[in-house]
Short mmCIF file of C-alpha atoms in Angstrom, two decimals:
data_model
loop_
_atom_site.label_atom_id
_atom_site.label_comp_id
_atom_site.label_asym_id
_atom_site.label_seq_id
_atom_site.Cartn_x
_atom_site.Cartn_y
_atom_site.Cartn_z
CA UNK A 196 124.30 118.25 187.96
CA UNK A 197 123.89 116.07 191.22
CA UNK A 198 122.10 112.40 191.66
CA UNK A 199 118.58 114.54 192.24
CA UNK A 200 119.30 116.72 188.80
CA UNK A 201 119.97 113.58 187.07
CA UNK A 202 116.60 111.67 188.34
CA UNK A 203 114.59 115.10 187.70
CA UNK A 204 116.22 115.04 183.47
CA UNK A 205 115.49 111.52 183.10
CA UNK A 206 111.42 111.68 184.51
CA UNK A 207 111.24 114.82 182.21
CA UNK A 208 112.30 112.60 179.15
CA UNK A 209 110.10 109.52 180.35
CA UNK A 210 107.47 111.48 180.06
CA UNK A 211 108.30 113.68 176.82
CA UNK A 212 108.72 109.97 175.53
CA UNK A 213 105.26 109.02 176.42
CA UNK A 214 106.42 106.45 179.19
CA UNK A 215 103.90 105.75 181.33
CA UNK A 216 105.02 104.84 184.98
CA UNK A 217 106.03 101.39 185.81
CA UNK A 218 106.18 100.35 182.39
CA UNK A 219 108.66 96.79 182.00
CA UNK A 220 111.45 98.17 179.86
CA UNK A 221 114.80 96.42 178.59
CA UNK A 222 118.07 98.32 179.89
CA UNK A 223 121.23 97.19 178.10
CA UNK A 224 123.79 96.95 180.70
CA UNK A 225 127.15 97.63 179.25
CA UNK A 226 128.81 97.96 183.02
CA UNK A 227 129.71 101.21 182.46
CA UNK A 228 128.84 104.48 183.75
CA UNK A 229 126.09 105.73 181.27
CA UNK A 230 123.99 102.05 181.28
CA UNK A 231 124.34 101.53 185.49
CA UNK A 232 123.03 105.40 185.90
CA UNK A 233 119.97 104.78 183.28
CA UNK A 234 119.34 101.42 185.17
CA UNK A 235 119.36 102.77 188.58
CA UNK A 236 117.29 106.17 187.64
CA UNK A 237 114.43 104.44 186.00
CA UNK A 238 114.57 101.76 188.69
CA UNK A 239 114.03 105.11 191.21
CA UNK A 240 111.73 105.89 189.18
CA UNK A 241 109.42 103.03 189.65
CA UNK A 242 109.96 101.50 186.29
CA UNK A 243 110.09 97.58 185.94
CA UNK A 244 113.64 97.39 184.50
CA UNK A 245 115.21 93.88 182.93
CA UNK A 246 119.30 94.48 182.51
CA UNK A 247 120.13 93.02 179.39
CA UNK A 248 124.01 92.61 179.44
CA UNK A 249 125.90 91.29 175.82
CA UNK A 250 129.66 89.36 176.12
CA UNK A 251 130.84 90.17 172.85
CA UNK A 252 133.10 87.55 172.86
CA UNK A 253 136.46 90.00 172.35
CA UNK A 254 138.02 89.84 176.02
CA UNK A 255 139.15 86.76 178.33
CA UNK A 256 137.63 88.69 181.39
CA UNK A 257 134.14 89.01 179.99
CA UNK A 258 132.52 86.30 181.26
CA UNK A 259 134.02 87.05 185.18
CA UNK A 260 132.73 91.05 184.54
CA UNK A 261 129.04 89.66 183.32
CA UNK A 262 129.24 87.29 186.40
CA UNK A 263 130.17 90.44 188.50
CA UNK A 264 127.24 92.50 186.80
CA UNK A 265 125.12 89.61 187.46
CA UNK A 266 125.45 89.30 191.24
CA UNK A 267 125.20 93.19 191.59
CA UNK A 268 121.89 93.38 190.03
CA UNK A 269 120.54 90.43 191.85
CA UNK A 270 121.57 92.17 194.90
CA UNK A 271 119.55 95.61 193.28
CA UNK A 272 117.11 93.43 193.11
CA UNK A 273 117.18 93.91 189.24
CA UNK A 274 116.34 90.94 186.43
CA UNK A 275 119.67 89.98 185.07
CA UNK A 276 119.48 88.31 181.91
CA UNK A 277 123.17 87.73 180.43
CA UNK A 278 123.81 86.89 176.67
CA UNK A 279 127.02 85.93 174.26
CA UNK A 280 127.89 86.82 170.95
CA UNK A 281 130.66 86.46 168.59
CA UNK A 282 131.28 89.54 166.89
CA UNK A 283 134.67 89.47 165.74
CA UNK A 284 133.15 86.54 163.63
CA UNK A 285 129.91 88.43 163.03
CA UNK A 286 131.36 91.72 161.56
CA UNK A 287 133.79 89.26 159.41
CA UNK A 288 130.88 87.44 157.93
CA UNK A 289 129.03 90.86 157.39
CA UNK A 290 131.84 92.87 156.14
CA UNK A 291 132.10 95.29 158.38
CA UNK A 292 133.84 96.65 161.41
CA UNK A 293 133.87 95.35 164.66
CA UNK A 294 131.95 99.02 166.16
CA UNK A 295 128.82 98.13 163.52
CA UNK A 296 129.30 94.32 164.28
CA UNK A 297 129.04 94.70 168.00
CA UNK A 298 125.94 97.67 167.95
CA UNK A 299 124.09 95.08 165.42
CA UNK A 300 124.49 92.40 168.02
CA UNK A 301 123.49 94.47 170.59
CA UNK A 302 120.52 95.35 169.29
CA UNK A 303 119.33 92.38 168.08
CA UNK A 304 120.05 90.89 171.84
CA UNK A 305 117.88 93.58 173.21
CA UNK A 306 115.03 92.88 170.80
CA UNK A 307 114.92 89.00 171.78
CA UNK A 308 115.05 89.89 175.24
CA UNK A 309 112.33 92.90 175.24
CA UNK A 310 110.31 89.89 173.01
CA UNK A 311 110.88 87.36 175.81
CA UNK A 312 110.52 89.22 179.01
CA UNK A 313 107.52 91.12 177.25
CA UNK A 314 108.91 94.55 177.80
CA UNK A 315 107.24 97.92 176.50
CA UNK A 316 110.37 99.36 175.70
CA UNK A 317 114.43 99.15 175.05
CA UNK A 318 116.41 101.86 176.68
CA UNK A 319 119.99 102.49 175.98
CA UNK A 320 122.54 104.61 177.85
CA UNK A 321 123.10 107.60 175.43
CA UNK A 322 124.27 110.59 176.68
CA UNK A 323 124.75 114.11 174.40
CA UNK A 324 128.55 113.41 174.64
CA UNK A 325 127.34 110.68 172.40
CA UNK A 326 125.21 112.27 170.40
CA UNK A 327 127.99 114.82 169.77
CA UNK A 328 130.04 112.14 168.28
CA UNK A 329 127.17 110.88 166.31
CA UNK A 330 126.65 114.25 164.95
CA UNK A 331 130.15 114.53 163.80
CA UNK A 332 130.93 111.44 162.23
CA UNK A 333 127.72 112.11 159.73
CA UNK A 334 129.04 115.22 159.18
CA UNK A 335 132.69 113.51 158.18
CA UNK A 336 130.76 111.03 155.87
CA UNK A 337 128.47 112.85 154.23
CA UNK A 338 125.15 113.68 155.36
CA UNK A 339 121.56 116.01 155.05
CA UNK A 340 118.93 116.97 157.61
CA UNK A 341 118.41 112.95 158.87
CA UNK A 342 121.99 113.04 160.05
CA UNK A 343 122.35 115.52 161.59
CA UNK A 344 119.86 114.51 164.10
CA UNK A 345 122.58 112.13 165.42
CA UNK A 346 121.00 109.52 168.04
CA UNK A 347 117.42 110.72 168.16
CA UNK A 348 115.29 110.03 171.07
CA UNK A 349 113.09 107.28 170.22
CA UNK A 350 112.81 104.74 167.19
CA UNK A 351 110.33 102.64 167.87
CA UNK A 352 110.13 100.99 171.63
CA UNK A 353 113.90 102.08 171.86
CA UNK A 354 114.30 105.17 173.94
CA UNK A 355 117.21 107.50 175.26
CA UNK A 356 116.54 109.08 178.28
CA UNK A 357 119.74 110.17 179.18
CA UNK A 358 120.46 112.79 175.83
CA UNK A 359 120.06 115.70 178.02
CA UNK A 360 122.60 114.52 180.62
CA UNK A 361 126.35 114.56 179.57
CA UNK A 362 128.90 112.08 180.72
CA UNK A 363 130.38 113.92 183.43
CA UNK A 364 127.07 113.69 185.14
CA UNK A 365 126.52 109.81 185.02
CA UNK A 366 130.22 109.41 185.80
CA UNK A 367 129.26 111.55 189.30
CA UNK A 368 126.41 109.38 189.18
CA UNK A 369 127.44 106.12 189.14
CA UNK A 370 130.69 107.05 191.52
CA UNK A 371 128.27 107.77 194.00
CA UNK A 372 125.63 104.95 193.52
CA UNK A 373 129.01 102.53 194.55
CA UNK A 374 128.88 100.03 191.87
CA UNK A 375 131.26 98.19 189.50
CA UNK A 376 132.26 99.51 186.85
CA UNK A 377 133.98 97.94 183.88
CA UNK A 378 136.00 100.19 181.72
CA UNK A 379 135.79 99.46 177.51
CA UNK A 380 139.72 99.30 176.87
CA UNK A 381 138.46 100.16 173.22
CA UNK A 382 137.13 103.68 174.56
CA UNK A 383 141.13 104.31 175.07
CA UNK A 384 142.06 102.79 171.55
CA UNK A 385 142.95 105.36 169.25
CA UNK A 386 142.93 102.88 166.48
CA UNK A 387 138.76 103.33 166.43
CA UNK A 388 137.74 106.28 164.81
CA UNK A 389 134.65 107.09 168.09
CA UNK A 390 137.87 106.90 170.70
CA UNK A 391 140.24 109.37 168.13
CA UNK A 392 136.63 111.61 168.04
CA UNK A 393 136.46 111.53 171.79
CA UNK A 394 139.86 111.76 172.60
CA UNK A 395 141.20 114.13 170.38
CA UNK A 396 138.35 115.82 167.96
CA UNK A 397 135.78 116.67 170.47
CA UNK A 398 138.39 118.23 173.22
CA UNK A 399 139.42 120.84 170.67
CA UNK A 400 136.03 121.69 169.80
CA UNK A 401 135.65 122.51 173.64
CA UNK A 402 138.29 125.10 173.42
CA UNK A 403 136.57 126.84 170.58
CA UNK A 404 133.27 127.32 172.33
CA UNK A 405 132.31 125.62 175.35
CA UNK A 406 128.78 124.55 174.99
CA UNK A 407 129.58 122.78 171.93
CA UNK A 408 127.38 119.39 173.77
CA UNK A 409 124.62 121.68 174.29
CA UNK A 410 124.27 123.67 170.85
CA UNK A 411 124.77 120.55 168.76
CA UNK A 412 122.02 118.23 171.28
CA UNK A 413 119.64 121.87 170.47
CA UNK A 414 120.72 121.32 166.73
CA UNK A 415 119.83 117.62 166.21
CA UNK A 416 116.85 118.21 168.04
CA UNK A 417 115.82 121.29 165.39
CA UNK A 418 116.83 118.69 162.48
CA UNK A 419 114.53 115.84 164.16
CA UNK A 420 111.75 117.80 163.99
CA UNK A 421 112.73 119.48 160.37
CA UNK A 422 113.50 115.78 159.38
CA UNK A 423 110.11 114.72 160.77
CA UNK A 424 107.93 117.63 158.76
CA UNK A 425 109.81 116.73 155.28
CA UNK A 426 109.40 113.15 155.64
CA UNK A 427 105.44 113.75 156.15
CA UNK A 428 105.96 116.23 152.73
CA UNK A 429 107.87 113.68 150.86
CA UNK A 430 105.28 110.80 151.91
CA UNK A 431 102.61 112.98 150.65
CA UNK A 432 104.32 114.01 147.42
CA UNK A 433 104.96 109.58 146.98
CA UNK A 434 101.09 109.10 147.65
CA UNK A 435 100.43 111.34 144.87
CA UNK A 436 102.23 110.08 142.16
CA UNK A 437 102.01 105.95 143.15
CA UNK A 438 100.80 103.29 140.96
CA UNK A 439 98.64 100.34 142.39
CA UNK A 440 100.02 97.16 141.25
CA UNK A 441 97.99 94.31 141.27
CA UNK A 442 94.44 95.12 141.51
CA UNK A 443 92.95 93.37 144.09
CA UNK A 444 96.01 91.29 144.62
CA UNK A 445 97.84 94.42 145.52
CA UNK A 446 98.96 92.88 149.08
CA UNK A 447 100.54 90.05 147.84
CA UNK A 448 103.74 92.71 146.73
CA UNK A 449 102.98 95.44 149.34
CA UNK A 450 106.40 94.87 151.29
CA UNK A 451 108.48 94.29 148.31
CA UNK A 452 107.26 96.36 145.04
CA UNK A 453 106.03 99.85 144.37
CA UNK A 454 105.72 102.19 141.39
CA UNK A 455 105.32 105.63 140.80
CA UNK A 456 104.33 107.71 138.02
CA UNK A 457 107.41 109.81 136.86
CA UNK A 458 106.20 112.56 135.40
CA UNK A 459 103.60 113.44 138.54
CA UNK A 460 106.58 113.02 141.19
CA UNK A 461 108.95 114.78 139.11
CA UNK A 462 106.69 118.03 139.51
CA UNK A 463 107.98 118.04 143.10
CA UNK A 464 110.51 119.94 144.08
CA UNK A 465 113.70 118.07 144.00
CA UNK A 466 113.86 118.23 147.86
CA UNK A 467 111.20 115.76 148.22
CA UNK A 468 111.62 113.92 145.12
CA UNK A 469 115.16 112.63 146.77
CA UNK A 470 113.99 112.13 149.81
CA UNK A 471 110.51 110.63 148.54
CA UNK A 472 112.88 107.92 147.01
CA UNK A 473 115.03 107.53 150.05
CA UNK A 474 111.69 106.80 152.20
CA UNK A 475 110.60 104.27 149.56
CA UNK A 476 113.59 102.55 149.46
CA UNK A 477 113.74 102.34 153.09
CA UNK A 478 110.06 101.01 153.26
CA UNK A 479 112.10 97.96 151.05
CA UNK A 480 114.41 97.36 153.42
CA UNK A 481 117.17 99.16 151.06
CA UNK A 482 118.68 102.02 150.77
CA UNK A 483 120.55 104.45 148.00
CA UNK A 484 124.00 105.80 148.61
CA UNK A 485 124.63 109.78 147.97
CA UNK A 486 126.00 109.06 144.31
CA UNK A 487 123.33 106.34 143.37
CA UNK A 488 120.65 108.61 144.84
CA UNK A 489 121.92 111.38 142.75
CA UNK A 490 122.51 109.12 139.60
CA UNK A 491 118.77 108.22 140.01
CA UNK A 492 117.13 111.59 139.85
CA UNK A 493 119.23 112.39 137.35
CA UNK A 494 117.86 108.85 135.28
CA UNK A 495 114.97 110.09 135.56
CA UNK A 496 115.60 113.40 134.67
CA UNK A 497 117.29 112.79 131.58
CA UNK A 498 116.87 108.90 130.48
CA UNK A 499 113.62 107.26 129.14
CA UNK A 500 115.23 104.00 130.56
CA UNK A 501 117.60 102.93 132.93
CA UNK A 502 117.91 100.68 136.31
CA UNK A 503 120.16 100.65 139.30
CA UNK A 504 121.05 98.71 142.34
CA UNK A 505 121.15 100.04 146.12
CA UNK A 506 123.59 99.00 148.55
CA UNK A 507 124.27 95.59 148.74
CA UNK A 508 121.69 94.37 146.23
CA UNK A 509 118.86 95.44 149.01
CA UNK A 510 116.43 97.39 146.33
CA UNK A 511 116.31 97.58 142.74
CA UNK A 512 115.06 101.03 140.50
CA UNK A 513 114.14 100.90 136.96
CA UNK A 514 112.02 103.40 135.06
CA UNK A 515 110.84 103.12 131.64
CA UNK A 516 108.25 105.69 129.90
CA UNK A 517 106.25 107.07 132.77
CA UNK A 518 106.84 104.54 135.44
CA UNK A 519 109.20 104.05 138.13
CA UNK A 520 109.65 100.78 140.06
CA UNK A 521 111.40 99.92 143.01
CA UNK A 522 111.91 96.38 144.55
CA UNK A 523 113.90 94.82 147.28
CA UNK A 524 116.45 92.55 146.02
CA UNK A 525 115.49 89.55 147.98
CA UNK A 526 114.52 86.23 145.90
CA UNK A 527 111.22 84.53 146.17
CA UNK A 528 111.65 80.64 146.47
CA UNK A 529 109.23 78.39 145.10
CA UNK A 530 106.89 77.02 147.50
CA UNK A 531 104.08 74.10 147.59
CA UNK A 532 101.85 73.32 151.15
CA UNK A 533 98.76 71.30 152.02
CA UNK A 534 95.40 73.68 151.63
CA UNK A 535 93.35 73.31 155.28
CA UNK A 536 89.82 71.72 154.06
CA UNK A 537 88.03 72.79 156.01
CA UNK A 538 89.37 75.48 157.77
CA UNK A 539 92.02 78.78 157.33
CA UNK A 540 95.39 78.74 155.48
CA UNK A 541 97.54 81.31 156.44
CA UNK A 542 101.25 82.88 154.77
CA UNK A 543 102.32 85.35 156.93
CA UNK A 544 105.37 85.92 154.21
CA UNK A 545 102.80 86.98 151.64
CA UNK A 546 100.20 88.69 153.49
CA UNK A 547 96.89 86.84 153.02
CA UNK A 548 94.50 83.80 154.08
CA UNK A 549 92.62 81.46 152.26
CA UNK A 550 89.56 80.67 154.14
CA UNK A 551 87.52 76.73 152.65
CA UNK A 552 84.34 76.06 153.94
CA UNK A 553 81.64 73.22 153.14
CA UNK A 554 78.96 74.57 150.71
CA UNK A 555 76.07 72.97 148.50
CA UNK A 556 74.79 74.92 145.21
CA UNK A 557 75.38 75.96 141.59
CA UNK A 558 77.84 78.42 141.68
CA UNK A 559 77.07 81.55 141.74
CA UNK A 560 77.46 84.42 139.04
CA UNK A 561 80.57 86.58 140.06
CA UNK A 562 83.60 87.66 137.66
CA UNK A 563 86.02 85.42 136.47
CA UNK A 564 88.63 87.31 138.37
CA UNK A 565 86.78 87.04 142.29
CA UNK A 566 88.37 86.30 145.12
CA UNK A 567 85.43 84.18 146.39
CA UNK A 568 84.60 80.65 144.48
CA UNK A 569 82.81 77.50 145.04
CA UNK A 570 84.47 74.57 143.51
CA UNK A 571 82.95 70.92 143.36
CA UNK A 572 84.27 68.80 146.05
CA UNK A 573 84.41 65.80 143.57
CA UNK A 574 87.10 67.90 141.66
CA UNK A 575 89.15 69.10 144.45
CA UNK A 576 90.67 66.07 146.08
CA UNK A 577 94.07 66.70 148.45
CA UNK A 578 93.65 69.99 147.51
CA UNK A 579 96.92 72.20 147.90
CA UNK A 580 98.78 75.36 146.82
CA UNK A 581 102.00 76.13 145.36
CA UNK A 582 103.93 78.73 143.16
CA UNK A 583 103.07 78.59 139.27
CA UNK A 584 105.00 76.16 137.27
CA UNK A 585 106.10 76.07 134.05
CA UNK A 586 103.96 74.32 131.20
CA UNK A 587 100.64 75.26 134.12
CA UNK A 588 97.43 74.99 132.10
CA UNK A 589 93.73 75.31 132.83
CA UNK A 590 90.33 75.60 131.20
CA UNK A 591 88.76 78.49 132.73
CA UNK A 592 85.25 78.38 133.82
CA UNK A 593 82.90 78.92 130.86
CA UNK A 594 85.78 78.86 127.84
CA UNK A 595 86.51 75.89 125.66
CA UNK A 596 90.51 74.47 125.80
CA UNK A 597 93.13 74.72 127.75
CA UNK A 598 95.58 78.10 128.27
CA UNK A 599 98.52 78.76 129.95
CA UNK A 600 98.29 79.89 133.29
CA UNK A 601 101.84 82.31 132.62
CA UNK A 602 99.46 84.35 130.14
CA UNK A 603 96.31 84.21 132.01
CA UNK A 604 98.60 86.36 134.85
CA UNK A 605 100.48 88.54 132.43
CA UNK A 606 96.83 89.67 130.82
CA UNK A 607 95.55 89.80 134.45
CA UNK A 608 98.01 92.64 134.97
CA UNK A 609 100.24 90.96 137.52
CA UNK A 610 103.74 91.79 137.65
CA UNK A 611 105.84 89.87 137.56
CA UNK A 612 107.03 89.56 141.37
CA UNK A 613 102.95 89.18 142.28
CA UNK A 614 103.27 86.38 139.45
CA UNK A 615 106.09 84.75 141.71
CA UNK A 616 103.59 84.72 145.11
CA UNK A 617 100.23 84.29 143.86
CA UNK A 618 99.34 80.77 145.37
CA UNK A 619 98.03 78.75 142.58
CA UNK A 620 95.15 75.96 144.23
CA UNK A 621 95.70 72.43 142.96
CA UNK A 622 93.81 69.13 143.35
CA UNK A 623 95.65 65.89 142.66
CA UNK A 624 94.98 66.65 138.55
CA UNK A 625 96.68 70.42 139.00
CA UNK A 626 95.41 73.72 138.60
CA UNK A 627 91.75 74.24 139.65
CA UNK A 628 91.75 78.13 141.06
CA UNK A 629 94.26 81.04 140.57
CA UNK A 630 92.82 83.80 142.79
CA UNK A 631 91.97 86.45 141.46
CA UNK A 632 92.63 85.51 138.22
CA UNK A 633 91.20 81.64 136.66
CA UNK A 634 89.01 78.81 138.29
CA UNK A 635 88.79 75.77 136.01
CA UNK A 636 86.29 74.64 134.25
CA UNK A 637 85.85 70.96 135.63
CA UNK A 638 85.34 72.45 138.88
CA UNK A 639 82.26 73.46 137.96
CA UNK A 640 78.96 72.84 140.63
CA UNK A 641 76.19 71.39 139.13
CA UNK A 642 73.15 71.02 140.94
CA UNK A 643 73.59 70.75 144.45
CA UNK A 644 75.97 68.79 144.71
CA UNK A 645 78.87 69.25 147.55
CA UNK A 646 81.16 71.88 147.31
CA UNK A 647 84.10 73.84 148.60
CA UNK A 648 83.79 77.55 148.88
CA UNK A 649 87.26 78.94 148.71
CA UNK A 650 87.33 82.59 149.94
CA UNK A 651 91.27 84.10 149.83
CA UNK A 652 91.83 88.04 151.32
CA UNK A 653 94.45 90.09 152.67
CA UNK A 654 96.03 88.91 156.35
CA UNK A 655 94.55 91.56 159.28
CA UNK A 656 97.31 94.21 159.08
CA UNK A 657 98.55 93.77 155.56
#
């Protein structure tokens, strides 16, 4: 495949991608041959590129090489923007090896970056020799349809142009284009399991049939769009058989609970019931290994009760009659901030907005459990919001004595994560309005006298 070949693969995959032309996209510039070729081909193109090069922080010369990448692209006339990392301390404080550590770091680089320099897309330098390897090491470990897809094309605004080109092409490539290359030392270490699959694993597989890049890049493409059509089926098969938690206060849990009703998604075949609860523990933030995945279906199968934990504490199952709930692991803190009166309150963390406007009038007839009060201004002095307390009391509107604001939730339906978020609205007394739920009873507008009209609802998007 010459330079012309190469250019020709790369605008067909642009525009399978849905790239439009001269859109500003992110290249991370490792030095070597794959990233300079995928720079300098969409930069043929007409694409606004940014070179986003990463010093891991593992070799004396990287600074000098990201200097020499530096001045190279300036004289391209390509954005350089340079960046340092630590990984060897980064995969030690994550537990895990230094090939994760430095692709987490990567990534994350490219995403401030793209953020900064307002860029439409990330594009990496994967080749199919790459997604070869991919494709075997999921194969070593373990792995079903998802896998087997290797490096797919696009996730999100990252894109791979180059996974129809293989490395002998981009190493023509670059050799012609006359730039500097810098040469991974780890790509020769046999002591990391991708160099002993390049090195030694993948050469044999040559000798047994030589298309072996091309049939496995036509295989993970097959599985991407297999994996694609039973993740649409297992979504489907989810939708039928959830729960809705919390009423109207459903968004205040939407990125960290869901249920399901066991018995309706255990009428699906077991196919999508796994991969139903892969996708919802995924949507999380978690994830199950093989063995708890298959531990959990068989819970449900065969227990009335049970819980387990995901990897690394990340989401939490239990079931219990009928009911299956999953929830990320993470750990609400208690929180307490100044209401805007008047004006708009926003928590992006839990998804809504509480909206206070002036108002004059009785208030008006609506259920105990609105969304939308009026509260008398005498009665709502340094108004704020916080999480529910312990020992919280309030006479609700209408009702004679005081009651506990814990079993005013519980009988609202709340669970108990929802209980956790819901912003309770104080004056400098306490309680005066839990949305959704209470408003108390000394708030009460007489007349037409001044007021506060509290309004909370779900943030645009959530």
């Amino acid at each position: 495949m010459n330079s012309n070949d190469v250019r020709e693969v790369v605008r067909q995959s642009l525009a399978d991608l849905g790239v439009p032309d001269g859109s500003r996209i992110v290249v991370g510039l490792s030095g070597g041959i794959d990233s300079w070729t995928l720079l300098l081909t969409l930069q043929e193109l007409g694409q606004d590129v940014i070179a986003a090069h990463l010093n891991h922080g593992q070799r004396s010369e990287a600074a000098q090489q990201a200097e020499m990448l530096g001045t190279e692209c300036d004289r391209r006339g390509i954005p350089f923007v340079p960046g340092q990392a630590d990984v060897p301390r980064l995969s030690q404080d994550q537990g895990v090896g230094l090939e994760e550590g430095g692709r987490w770091a990567r990534y994350e680089f490219f995403e401030r970056v793209a953020m900064a320099m307002q860029a439409d897309f990330i594009a990496t330098g994967h080749t199919r020799d790459d997604r070869l390897e991919t494709v075997l090491f999921h194969l070593t470990r373990g792995t079903g349809p998802a896998g087997l897809v290797g490096i797919p094309r696009r996730r999100g605004r990252i894109i791979r142009p180059l996974l129809d080109i293989d490395r002998n092409d981009t190493r023509e490539f670059a050799k012609e284009a006359g730039v500097p290359i810098i040469f991974d030392p780890s790509n020769e270490d046999l002591q990391f399991a991708r160099a002993r699959m390049r090195h030694r694993v993948v050469p044999e597989l040559q000798t047994i049939h030589p298309g072996v890049r091309r049939n496995v890049a036509r295989l993970a493409d097959l599985m991407a769009e297999e994996d694609a059509l039973l993740n649409g089926l297992a979504a489907a098969a989810l939708e039928r058989a959830e729960i809705p938690l919390n009423g109207d206060l459903r968004f205040l849990t939407l990125d960290c609970e869901v249920a399901f009703d066991r018995n309706v998604l255990l009428r699906e075949p077991p196919a999508l019931v796994r991969r139903g609860l892969i996708l919802a523990a995924q949507t999380l933030g978690g994830q199950f290994s093989g063995e708890a995945l298959d531990q959990l279906v068989e819970g449900l199968l065969e227990e009335e009760k049970g819980s387990l934990t995901g990897r690394e504490g990340a989401v939490v199952a239990t079931w219990e009659g009928n009911r299956l709930h999953l929830e990320d692991g993470l750990v609400d803190e208690p929180f307490r901030y100044p209401l805007v009166a008047p004006g708009e309150t926003e928590s992006e963390v839990f998804g809504w907005t509480i909206t206070v406007q002036t108002a004059t009038g009785e208030n008006p007839a609506r259920p105990p459990r609105h969304l939308d009060v009026m509260v008398a201004a005498r009665a709502a002095q340094g108004m704020h919001f916080r999480a529910m307390e312990a020992g919280d009391k309030m006479t609700p509107l209408g009702m004679d004595g005081h009651r506990l604001l814990s079993d005013m939730l519980s009988e609202a339906g709340l669970t108990p994560r929802a209980r956790r978020r819901i912003p309770v609205i104080c004056d400098l007394a306490g309680p005066i309005w839990v949305p959704g739920v209470a408003q108390s009873e000394r708030t009460r507008v007489e007349g037409d006298e001044p007021a506060w009209r509290l309004n909370m609802a779900p943030l645009a998007g959530a």
